Every structure is written in structure tokens, then in C-alpha cells.
Coordinates of C-alpha atoms in Angstrom, one line a residue:
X65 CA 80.0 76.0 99.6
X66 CA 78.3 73.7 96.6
X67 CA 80.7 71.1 97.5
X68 CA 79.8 68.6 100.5
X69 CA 81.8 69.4 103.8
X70 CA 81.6 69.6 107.2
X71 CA 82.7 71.8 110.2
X72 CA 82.8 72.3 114.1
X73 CA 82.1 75.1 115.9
X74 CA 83.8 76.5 118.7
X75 CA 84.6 80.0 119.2
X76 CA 88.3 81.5 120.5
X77 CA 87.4 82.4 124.0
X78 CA 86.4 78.5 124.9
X79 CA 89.7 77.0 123.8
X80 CA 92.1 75.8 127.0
X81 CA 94.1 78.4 127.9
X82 CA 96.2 78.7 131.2
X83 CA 95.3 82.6 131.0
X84 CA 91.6 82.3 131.8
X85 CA 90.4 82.5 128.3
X86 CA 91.1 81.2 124.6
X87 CA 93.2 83.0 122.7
X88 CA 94.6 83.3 119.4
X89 CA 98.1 81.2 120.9
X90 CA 99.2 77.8 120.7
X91 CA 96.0 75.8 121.7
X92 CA 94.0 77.9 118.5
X93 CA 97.0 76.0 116.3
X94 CA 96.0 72.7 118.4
X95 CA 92.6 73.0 117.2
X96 CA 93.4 73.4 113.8
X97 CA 95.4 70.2 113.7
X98 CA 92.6 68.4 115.8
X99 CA 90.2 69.5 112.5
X100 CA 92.9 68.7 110.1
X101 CA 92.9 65.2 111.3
X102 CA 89.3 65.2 111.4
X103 CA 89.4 65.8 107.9
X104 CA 86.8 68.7 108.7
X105 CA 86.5 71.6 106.1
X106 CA 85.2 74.9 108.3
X107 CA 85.8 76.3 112.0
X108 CA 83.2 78.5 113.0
X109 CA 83.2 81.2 115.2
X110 CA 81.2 83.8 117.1
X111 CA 82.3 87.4 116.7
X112 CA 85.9 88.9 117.7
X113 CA 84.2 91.9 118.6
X114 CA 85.2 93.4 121.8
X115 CA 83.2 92.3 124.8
X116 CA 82.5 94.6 127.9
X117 CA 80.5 93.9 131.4
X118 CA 77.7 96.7 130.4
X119 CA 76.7 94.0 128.0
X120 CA 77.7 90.8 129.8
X121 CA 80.1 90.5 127.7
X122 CA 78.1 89.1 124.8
X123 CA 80.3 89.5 121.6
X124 CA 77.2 90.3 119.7
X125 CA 76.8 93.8 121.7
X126 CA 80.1 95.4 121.3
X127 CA 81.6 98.6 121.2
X128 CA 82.9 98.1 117.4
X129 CA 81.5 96.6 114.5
X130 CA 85.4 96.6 113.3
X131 CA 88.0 95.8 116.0
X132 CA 89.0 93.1 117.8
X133 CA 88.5 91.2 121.2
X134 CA 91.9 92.5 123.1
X135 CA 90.9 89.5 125.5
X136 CA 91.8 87.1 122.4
X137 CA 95.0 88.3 122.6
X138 CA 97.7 85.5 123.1
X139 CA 100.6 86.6 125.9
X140 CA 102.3 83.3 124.5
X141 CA 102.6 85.2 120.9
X142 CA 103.9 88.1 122.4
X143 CA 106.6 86.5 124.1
X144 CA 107.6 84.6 120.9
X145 CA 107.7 88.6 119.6
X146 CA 110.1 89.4 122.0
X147 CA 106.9 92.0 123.6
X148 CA 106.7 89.7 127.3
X149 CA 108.9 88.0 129.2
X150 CA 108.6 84.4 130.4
X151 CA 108.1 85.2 134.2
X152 CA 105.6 88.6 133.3
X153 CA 102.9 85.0 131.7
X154 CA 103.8 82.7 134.2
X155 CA 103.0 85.4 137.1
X156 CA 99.4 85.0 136.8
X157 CA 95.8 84.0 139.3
X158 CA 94.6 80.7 139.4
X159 CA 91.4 80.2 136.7
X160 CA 88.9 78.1 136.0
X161 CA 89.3 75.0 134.1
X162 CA 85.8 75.7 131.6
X163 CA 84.3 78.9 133.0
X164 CA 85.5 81.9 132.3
X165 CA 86.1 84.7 135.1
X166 CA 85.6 87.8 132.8
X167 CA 86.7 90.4 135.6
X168 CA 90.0 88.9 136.7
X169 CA 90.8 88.3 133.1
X170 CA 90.1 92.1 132.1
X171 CA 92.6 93.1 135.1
X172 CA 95.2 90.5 134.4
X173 CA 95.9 91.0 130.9
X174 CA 95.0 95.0 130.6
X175 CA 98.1 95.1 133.1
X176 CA 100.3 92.4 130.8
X177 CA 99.2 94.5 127.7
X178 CA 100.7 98.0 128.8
X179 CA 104.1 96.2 129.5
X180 CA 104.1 94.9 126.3
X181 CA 103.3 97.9 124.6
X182 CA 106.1 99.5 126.6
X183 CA 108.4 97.9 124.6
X184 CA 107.0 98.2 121.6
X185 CA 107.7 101.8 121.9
X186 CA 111.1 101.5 122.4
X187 CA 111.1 99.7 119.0
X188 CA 113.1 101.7 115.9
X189 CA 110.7 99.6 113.1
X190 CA 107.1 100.8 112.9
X191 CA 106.7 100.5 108.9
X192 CA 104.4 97.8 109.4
X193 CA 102.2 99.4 112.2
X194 CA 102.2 102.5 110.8
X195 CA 100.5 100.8 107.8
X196 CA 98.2 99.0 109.2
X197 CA 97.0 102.2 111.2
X198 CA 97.0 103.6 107.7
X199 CA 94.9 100.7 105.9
X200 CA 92.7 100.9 108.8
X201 CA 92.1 104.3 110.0
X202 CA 89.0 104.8 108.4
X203 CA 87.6 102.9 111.7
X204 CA 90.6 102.7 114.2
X205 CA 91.0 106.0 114.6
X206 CA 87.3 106.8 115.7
X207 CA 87.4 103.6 117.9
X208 CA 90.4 103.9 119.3
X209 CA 89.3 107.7 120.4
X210 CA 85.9 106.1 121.5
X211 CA 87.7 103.8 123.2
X212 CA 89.8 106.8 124.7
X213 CA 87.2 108.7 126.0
X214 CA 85.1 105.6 127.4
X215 CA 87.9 105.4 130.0
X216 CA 88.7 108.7 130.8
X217 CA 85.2 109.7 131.5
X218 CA 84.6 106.7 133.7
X219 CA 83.2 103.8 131.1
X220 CA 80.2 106.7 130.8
X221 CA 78.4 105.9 127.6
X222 CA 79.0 108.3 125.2
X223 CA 75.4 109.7 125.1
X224 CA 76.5 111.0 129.0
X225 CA 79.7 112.8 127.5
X226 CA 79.8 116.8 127.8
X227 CA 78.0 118.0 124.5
X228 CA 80.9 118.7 122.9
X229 CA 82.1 115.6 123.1
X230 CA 79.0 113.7 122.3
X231 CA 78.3 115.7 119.7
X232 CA 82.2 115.3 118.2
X233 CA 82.4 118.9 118.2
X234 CA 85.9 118.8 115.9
X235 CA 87.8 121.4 118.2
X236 CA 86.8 119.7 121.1
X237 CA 88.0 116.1 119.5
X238 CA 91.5 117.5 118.2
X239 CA 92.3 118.7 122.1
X240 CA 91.3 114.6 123.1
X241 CA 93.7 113.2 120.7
X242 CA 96.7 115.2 121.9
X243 CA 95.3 114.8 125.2
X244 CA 94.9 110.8 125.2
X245 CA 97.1 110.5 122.5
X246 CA 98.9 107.8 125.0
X247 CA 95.9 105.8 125.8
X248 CA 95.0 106.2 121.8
X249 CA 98.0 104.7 120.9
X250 CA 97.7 101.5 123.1
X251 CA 94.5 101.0 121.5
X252 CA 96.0 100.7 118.2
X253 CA 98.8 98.8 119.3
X254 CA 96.4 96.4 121.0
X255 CA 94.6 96.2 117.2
X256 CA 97.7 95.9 115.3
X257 CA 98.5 92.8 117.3
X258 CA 95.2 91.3 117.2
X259 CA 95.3 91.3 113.4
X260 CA 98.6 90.1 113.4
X261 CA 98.1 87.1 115.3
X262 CA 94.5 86.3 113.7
X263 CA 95.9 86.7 110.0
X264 CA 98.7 84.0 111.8
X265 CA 96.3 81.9 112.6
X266 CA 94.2 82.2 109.1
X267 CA 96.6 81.1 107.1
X268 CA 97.9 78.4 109.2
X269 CA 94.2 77.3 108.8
X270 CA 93.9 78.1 104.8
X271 CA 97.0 76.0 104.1
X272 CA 95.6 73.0 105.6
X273 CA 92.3 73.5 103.9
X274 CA 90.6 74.6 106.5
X275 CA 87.6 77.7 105.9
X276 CA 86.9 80.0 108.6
X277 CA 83.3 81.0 109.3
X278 CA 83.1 84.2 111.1
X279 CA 80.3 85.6 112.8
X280 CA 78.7 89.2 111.7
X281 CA 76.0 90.4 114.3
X282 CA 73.4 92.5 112.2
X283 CA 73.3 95.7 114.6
X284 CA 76.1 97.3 117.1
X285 CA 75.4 98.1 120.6
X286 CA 74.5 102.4 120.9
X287 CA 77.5 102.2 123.2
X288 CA 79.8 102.5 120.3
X289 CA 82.2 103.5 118.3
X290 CA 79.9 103.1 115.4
X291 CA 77.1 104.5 116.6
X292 CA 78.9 107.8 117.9
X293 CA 80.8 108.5 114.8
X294 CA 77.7 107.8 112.4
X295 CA 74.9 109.3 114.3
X296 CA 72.9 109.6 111.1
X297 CA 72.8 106.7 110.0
X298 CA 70.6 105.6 113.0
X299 CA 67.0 106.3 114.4
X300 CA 68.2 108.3 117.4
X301 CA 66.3 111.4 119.0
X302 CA 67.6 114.7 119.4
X303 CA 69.5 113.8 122.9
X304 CA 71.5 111.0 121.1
X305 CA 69.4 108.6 122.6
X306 CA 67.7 105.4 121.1
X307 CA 64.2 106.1 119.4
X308 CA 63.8 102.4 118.5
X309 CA 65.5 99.5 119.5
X310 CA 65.2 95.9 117.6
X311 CA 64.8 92.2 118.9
X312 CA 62.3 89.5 117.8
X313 CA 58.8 88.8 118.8
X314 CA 58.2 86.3 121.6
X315 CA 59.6 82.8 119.8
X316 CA 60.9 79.4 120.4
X317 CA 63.7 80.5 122.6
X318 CA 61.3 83.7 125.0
X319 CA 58.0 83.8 125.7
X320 CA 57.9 87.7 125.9
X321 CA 60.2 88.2 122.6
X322 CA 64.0 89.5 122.6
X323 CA 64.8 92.3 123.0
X324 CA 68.4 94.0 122.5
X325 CA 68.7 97.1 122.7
X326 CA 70.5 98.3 119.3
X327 CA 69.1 101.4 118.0
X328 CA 67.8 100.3 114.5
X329 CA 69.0 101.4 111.2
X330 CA 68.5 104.4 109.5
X331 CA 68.1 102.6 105.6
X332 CA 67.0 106.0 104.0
X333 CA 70.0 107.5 105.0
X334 CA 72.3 104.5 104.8
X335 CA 70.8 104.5 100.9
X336 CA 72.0 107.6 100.1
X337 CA 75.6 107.1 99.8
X338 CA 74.9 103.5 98.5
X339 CA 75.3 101.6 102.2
X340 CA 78.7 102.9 102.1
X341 CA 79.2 101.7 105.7
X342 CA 78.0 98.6 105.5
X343 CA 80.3 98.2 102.2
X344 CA 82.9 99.1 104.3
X345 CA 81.8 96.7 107.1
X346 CA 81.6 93.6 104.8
X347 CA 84.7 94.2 103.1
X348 CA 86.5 94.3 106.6
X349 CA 84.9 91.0 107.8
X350 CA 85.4 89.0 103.9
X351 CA 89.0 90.4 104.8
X352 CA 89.2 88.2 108.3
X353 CA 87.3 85.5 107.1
X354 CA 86.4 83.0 104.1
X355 CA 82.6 82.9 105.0
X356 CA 80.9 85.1 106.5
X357 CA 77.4 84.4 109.0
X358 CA 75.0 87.2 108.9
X359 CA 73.1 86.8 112.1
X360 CA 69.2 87.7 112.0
X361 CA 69.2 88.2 108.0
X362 CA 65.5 88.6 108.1
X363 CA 66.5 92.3 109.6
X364 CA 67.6 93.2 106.4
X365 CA 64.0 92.2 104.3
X366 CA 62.0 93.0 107.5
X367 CA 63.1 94.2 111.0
X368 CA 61.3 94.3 114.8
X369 CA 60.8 97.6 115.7
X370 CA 60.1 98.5 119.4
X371 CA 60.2 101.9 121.0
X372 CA 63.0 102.8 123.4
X373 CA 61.0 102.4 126.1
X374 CA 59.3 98.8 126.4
X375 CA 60.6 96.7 128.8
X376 CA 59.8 93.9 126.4
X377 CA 59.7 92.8 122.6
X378 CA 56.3 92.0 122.8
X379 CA 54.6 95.5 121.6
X380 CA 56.7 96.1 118.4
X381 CA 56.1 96.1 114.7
X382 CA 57.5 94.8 111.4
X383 CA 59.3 97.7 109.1
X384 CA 60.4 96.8 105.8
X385 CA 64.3 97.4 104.9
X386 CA 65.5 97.5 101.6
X387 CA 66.7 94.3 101.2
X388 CA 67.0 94.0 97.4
X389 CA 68.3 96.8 96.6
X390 CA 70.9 96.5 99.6
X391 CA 72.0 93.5 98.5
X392 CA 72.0 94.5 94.8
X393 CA 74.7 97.1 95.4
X394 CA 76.1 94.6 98.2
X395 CA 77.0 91.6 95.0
X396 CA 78.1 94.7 92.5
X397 CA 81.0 95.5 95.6
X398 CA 81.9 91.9 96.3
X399 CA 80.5 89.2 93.1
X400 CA 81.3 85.9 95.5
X401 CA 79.3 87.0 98.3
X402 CA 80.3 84.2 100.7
X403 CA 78.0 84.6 103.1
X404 CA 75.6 82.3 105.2
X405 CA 72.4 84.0 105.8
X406 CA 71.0 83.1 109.8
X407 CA 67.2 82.1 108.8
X408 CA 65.9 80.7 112.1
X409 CA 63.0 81.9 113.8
X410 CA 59.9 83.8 111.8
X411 CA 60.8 83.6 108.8
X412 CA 58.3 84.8 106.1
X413 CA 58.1 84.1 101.8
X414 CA 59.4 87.7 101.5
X415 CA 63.1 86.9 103.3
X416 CA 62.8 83.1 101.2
X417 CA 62.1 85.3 98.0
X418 CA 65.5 87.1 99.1
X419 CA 67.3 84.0 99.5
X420 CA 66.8 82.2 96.7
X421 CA 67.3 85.9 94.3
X422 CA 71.0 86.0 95.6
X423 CA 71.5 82.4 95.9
X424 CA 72.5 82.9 99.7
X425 CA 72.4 79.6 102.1
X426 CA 70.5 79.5 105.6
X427 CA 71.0 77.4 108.3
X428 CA 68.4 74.8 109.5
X429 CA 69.2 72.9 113.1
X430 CA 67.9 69.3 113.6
X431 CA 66.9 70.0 117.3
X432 CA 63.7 72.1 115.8
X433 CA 62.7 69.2 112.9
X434 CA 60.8 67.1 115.6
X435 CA 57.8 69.4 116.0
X436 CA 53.8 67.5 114.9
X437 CA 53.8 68.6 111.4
X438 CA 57.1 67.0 111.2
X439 CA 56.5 66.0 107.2
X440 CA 56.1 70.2 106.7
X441 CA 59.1 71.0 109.0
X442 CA 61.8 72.6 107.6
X443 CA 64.3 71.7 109.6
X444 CA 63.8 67.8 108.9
X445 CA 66.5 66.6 106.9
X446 CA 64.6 65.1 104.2
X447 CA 63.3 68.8 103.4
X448 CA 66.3 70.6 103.4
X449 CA 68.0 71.9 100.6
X450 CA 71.3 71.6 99.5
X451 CA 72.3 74.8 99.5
X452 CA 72.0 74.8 103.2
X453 CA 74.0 75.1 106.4
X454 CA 72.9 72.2 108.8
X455 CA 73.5 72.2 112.3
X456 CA 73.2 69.8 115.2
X457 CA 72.7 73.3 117.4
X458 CA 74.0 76.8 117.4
X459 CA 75.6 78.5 120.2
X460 CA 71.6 79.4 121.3
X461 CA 70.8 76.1 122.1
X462 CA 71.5 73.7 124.6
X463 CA 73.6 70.4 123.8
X464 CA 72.0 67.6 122.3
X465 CA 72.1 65.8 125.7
X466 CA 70.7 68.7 127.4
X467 CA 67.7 69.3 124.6
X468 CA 67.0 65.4 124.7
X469 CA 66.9 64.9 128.4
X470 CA 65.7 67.6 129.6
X471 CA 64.1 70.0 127.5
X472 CA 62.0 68.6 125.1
X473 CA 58.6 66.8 126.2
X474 CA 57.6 63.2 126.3
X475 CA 55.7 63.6 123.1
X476 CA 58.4 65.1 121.1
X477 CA 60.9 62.7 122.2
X478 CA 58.9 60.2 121.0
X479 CA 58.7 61.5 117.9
X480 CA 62.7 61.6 118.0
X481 CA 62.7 57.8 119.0
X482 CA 60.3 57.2 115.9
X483 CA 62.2 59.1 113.5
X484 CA 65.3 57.5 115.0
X485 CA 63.8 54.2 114.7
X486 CA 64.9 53.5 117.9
X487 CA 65.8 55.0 121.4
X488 CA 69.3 55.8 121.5
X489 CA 71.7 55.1 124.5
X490 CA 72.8 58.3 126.2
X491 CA 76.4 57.6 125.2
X492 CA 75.4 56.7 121.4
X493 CA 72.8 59.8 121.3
X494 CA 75.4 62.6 119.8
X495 CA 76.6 60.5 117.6
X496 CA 73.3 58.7 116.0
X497 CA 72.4 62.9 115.5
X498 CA 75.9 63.6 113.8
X499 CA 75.4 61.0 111.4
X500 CA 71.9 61.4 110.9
X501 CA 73.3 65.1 110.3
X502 CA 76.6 63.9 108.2
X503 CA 73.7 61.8 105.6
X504 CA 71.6 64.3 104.8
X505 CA 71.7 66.2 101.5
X506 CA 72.5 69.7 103.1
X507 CA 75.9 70.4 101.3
X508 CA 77.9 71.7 104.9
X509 CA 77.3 70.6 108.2
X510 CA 78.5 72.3 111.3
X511 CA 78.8 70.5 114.9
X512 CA 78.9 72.8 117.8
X513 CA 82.5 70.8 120.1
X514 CA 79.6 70.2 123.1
X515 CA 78.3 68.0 120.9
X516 CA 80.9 66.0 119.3
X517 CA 82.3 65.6 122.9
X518 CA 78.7 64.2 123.8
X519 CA 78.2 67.2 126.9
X520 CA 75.3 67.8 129.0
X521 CA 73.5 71.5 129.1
X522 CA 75.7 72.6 131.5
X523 CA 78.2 73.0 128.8
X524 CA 75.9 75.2 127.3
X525 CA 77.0 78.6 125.7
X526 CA 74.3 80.6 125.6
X527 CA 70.7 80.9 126.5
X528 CA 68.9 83.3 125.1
X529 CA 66.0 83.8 128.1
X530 CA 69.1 84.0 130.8
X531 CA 70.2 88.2 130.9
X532 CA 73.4 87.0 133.1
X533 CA 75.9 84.5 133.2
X534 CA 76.5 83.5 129.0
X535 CA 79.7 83.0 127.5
X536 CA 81.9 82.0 129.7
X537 CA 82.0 77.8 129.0
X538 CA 85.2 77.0 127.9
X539 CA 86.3 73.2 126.3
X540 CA 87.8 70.8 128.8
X541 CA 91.6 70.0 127.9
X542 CA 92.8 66.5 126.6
X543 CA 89.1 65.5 125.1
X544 CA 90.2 65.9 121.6
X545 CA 92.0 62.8 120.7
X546 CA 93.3 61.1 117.7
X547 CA 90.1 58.2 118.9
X548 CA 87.6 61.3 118.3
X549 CA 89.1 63.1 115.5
X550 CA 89.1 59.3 113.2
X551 CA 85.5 58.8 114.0
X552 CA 85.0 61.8 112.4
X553 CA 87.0 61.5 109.7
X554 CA 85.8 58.1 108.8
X555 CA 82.5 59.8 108.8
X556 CA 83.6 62.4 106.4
X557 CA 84.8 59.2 104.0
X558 CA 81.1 57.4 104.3
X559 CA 79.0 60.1 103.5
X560 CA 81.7 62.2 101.0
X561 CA 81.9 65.5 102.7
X562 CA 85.6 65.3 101.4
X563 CA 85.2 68.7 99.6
X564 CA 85.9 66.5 96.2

């Protein structure tokens, strides 16, 4: 990352698809070509973590910190695999071009998953999976028990489980796994795949140069695996339940704060057995990825703490986390530490301090440069430092059509135009921010697809202030052409983000 480079980001689950959803199948290979050509350096992603409706299927609220999306996985790979047949795909509903229909998706593919993991059954060679099971089983076997259970006791959350069962009473547990051990098994088997195809996928990427940045939520949702089988490790009462939640103070993006719902950390306990599970959760992730994005990093100096029963982030209070000490035994475990650390929002000298100590880039976003002390913002590129990740806008924001049209104010458009030195035309806008991006000093620059494809906010991914109806834009088909991918590429020449 001290080299010059840039990146686009677009996560798995907005790539065509004629199943509903992106997936980790021919059209992820598509992409990687269209960023080969484009002479682009990184693909960034959001999590792989499994989604679920109780969340809205936000992928930074799942039920593992470890396992995989099973809607990523591709039914075109596991025909080539000899696990579907031709007419089991092509039997399928009608889906939306770019919007994703979560619920038919979920029923569709559950039902093509079980008939490929009835013939994987009837397979004579399980060397491989039994390995992976092996490799892994320090998480899989909880989850896919979690997982287990989740369905047998009607999608309950755990905390609603029969005591024993909450409470992972060990008798108890060893009567589940001969009881599910069916339903167990799929779980795995859906895993095993997953990996398989990703680790495809990586290296396809790797070979043509090409960095994936993954995505690394700072807290799990209490629904999960993690939370059940590491209870302590948490600030939970006596009935299982949250005592705190975090989120951030009202900000740029709420008026009234964030707030999400994790229980919060329990860093005295965590400290004891030197942050074994977040060892164990980094190593994981550096496994499936290149780079790795911590979102909220400030949670780790500092952390918004708001009791279980607000209905809002406003009445909460900063609690100090132990960052250096964390991150200390964190370098000792893993000396590269590629990671990207997510510095938007409130970010105070203590969490800069941190930074700079381990040498860890942040991320600065051109949409928030424009604001009236525009020589002291951070975000404007000629304050940014090199050792920065630079970004048109995240998935958070809207497009930079959206922002400029119809989000931001007469005065701060102005002071866009000014900076600008002129007003651009709505079909030059994207790319006069692109290059302005692709100039400045920060040493990668990431552009979310919207934006290279010059899309309004309707293409948005996510906003923040909405509780409903996120993550389900997917990309249009047949945008990404050779036309789109030279511009880029020729911008890649001009301002020498070749990686050289």
C-alpha cells in the first residue's frame, strides 16, 4: 500500500447474475477481467458474512464473524463440479435486473443447495472436506450448530432457547449434534464450498495483480454464533441479554446517532487470554483477503456505549478500549498488518495518535472536503496524506450524482464549483471527481462502480438513516466496456498509480 494504485468497489451480491444475486460464478471472473483491463490494482468488498431478514440482511449484522454468505454461492460452479444439473439452474423465478428480492432468493437456492449436497454425499472422496472441517472447526462447528438450532427452534434467537441450550449445557449440546447431525452437515458442506469457490476466485484475481480488500465489521450481531459460544467475552446480563449496545453519536449521516444493536466488548476479559479471539478472527479474514478494512476503528481507542434500552444513540457515553495494547499483541501475531483503518466520523487526537503508532492508513472521501473551513478539512485532497485510502464515496453514501444534485446545498455546491474551477456538466461530473481523486497524493484510491458508471442516488447501496430496504442494488449488465475500462486505464498511466 506505499506504492500509488487504484481500485473499484463493488461487492459480490451486486454483480449480474441470472439467479437474483451476485455470486462467486462466472460474472465475479468478468469483473476481474473488466479491472485487469482497467489496469486497476484492488477490488473491494463489503463482508461475506451471512445475511438474514432479522437484520435486513445487512452483512455487517450477521450471525458469524467467520463463515460465509451461502447466498454468494455460485449454482454455475456447482454444475461445473458435477453437484447440479443444467435443467435443476435453469428451472428458476423471474428476478430483478438491479434489485435484489432477498426472500425468493433464500427459497430458491436453500432448495438448489440440498440437491447438491445430496450428491455430495454419495461421493467416495471427502479428504479434502474432511480437512477443511478440520482447519476450521475451531468456528464451524459452533456455527454450524448455531446455525442448527436457529432452524429447528423456529429462527428463535438463541437468548429464547430452553436454558439448557442457551446456556450450552454440554450434555444437552452432544444430544443436538446427533440429533441435527444432518442439518449440521449441510452447513458445513455449504462452508466448504463457499471457501472453495472464493479461494477460486482469489487467485484468479492474485495472478492478474489484482488485491482484494475485504470488509471486517468491528462487532457481531448478539444473534450469533459468536456471541453464544463466547458469552464472556461480552457485556451481557445474567439472562443472556444485551447490557450495552454500541453505535455512534448523532453525525453527518443521523441526526439522533446510530444505533446497532451489538452488545459491546468485554476488553478485560478479551485481555486475559491476550485477544485470543480476535487473533483468531484476524487471522481468518488476512487468510480470505490481501487487505483487510476494519470498519469503525475508533471502537477499538474509544467506543459509544448506550444501554440496552434507548431507543436511540443519542444518551450514550465514550469508554476507552485498549487500543495500544490490542494492537501491540495484534503486530507481534501478524508483523504486515495489512489493514485499512475506517476513520470517518468523530474522530479524536487519541485514535490519530493510534494511527500514526502502527503506521495504519484511513480513509478520507471527497464528498465531505467541501464543508466552510474547507482549508482545515481533512478530507480535501491537498490535506491528505499519503498513507491514505481516498474515496469518491463508500457504500454509506449516495453517488456523486445523487450527493451533487440533490443532497448538498446551494452554498456547498458552490463551493464545489469554486474548487472545481468550474461547473461541471452532469455527464462530465463523475469523471472531473475521479480525476481530481486519481491526482491527488493519497497513495490508493477506491471508486465505488455507481460512480465510475456516472449513476444517480437511486443506485445507491446504503443509507444509513433508512432501517429498511439497503442492499439490494445490483450493477446493470453490459455497462462495463472496453470504452470505460481504457478511460480508466489511461488515467492510471497520467497520474502513475501503475503500482511501479
Amino acid at each position: 500500500m506505499d506504492k500509488r494504485g487504484s481500485g473499484l468497489l463493488l461487492h459480490i451480491s451486486s454483480l449480474p447474475s441470472p439467479y437474483g444475486i451476485g455470486d462467486f460464478g462466472p460474472r465475479a471472473f468478468e469483473f476481474a477481467d473488466f479491472i485487469k483491463k482497467s489496469k486497476q490494482r484492488f477490488w473491494q468488498i463489503l463482508p461475506l458474512n451471512p445475511t438474514n431478514a432479522g437484520t435486513d440482511y445487512s452483512p455487517y449484522l450477521s450471525q458469524s464473524a467467520f463463515a460465509m454468505n451461502p447466498l454468494l454461492l455460485s449454482p454455475d460452479m456447482l454444475q461445473r463440479d458435477g453437484l447440479l444439473l443444467e435443467r435443476e439452474c435453469a428451472k428458476r423465478p423471474e428476478f430483478p435486473e438491479t434489485k435484489i428480492e432477498f426472500d425468493k432468493i433464500v427459497s430458491f437456492k436453500k432448495s438448489l443447495f440440498r440437491k447438491a449436497f445430496d450428491r455430495f454425499k454419495k461421493r467416495t472422496d471427502f479428504e479434502e472436506f474432511r480437512g477443511y472441517c478440520e482447519v476450521n472447526g475451531y468456528w464451524l462447528n459452533d456455527y454450524a450448530l448455531f446455525v442448527s438450532l436457529k432452524t429447528y427452534f423456529d429462527e428463535k434467537s438463541w437468548v429464547e432457547w430452553p436454558a439448557p441450550y442457551r446456556d450450552r449445557d454440554p450434555e444437552t449440546l452432544k444430544n443436538a449434534k446427533n440429533d441435527l447431525s444432518d442439518d449440521i452437515y449441510f452447513e458445513k458442506f455449504l462452508q466448504y464450498q463457499l471457501y472453495k469457490q472464493w479461494m477460486g476466485l482469489k487467485h484468479y484475481c492474485n495472478e492478474s495483480k489484482i488485491k482484494f480488500v475485504g470488509d471486517l465489521p468491528i462487532y457481531v450481531a448478539h444473534d450469533s454464533a459468536d456471541v453464544w459460544a463466547n458469552t464472556d467475552k461480552f457485556k451481557l446480563k445474567e439472562n443472556r441479554y444485551p447490557q450495552f449496545v454500541a453505535g455512534v453519536p448523532p453525525d453527518y449521516f443521523s441526526e439522533t446517532g446510530q444505533l446497532w444493536g451489538t452488545p459491546v466488548y468485554n476488553w478485560d476479559t478479551m485481555s486475559h487470554d491476550g485477544y485470543s479471539w480476535w487473533h483468531s478472527r484476524m487471522g481468518h479474514n488476512l487468510h480470505l483477503f490481501d487487505i483487510v478494512r476494519i470498519d469503525h476503528f475508533r471502537g477499538f481507542v474509544a467506543y459509544w456505549q448506550v444501554d440496552a434500552s434507548e431507543d436511540t444513540a443519542i444518551n450514550g457515553e465514550w469508554i476507552q478500549a485498549p487500543a495500544r495494547d490490542f494492537f501491540r499483541q495484534l503486530r507481534n501475531r501478524f508483523p504486515d498488518l495489512p489493514i485499512i483503518a475506517e476513520d470517518l466520523g468523530l474522530i479524536t487526537p487519541d485514535v490519530i495518535d493510534v494511527m500514526h503508532e502502527f503506521e495504519l492508513p484511513g480513509m478520507k472521501v471527497i464528498m465531505f472536503a467541501f464543508s466552510k473551513d474547507i482549508e482545515h478539512n481533512p478530507h480535501i485532497p491537498f490535506n491528505l496524506r499519503k498513507n491514505s485510502f481516498f474515496y469518491t464515496g463508500t457504500h454509506d453514501n449516495n453517488t456523486l450524482q445523487g450527493w451533487y444534485y440533490h443532497e448538498i446545498d446551494e452554498q456547498e455546491r458552490e463551493r464545489v464549483n469554486r474548487y472545481l474551477g468550474k461547473k461541471p456538466k452532469r455527464t462530465e461530473l463523475h469523471w472531473t471527481f475521479i480525476r481530481c481523486a486519481m491526482q491527488s497524493v493519497a497513495n490508493t484510491v477506491v471508486f465505488p462502480v455507481q460512480d465510475i458508471l456516472g449513476l444517480g442516488g437511486e443506485h445507491r447501496m446504503n443509507n444509513p438513516s433508512k432501517r429498511s430496504g439497503n442492499w439490494r442494488w445490483r450493477m446493470p449488465g453490459g455497462h462495463l466496456d472496453d470504452e470505460l475500462a481504457e478511460t480508466l486505464a489511461d488515467m492510471v498511466e497520467i497520474y502513475g498509480r501503475t503500482g511501479q
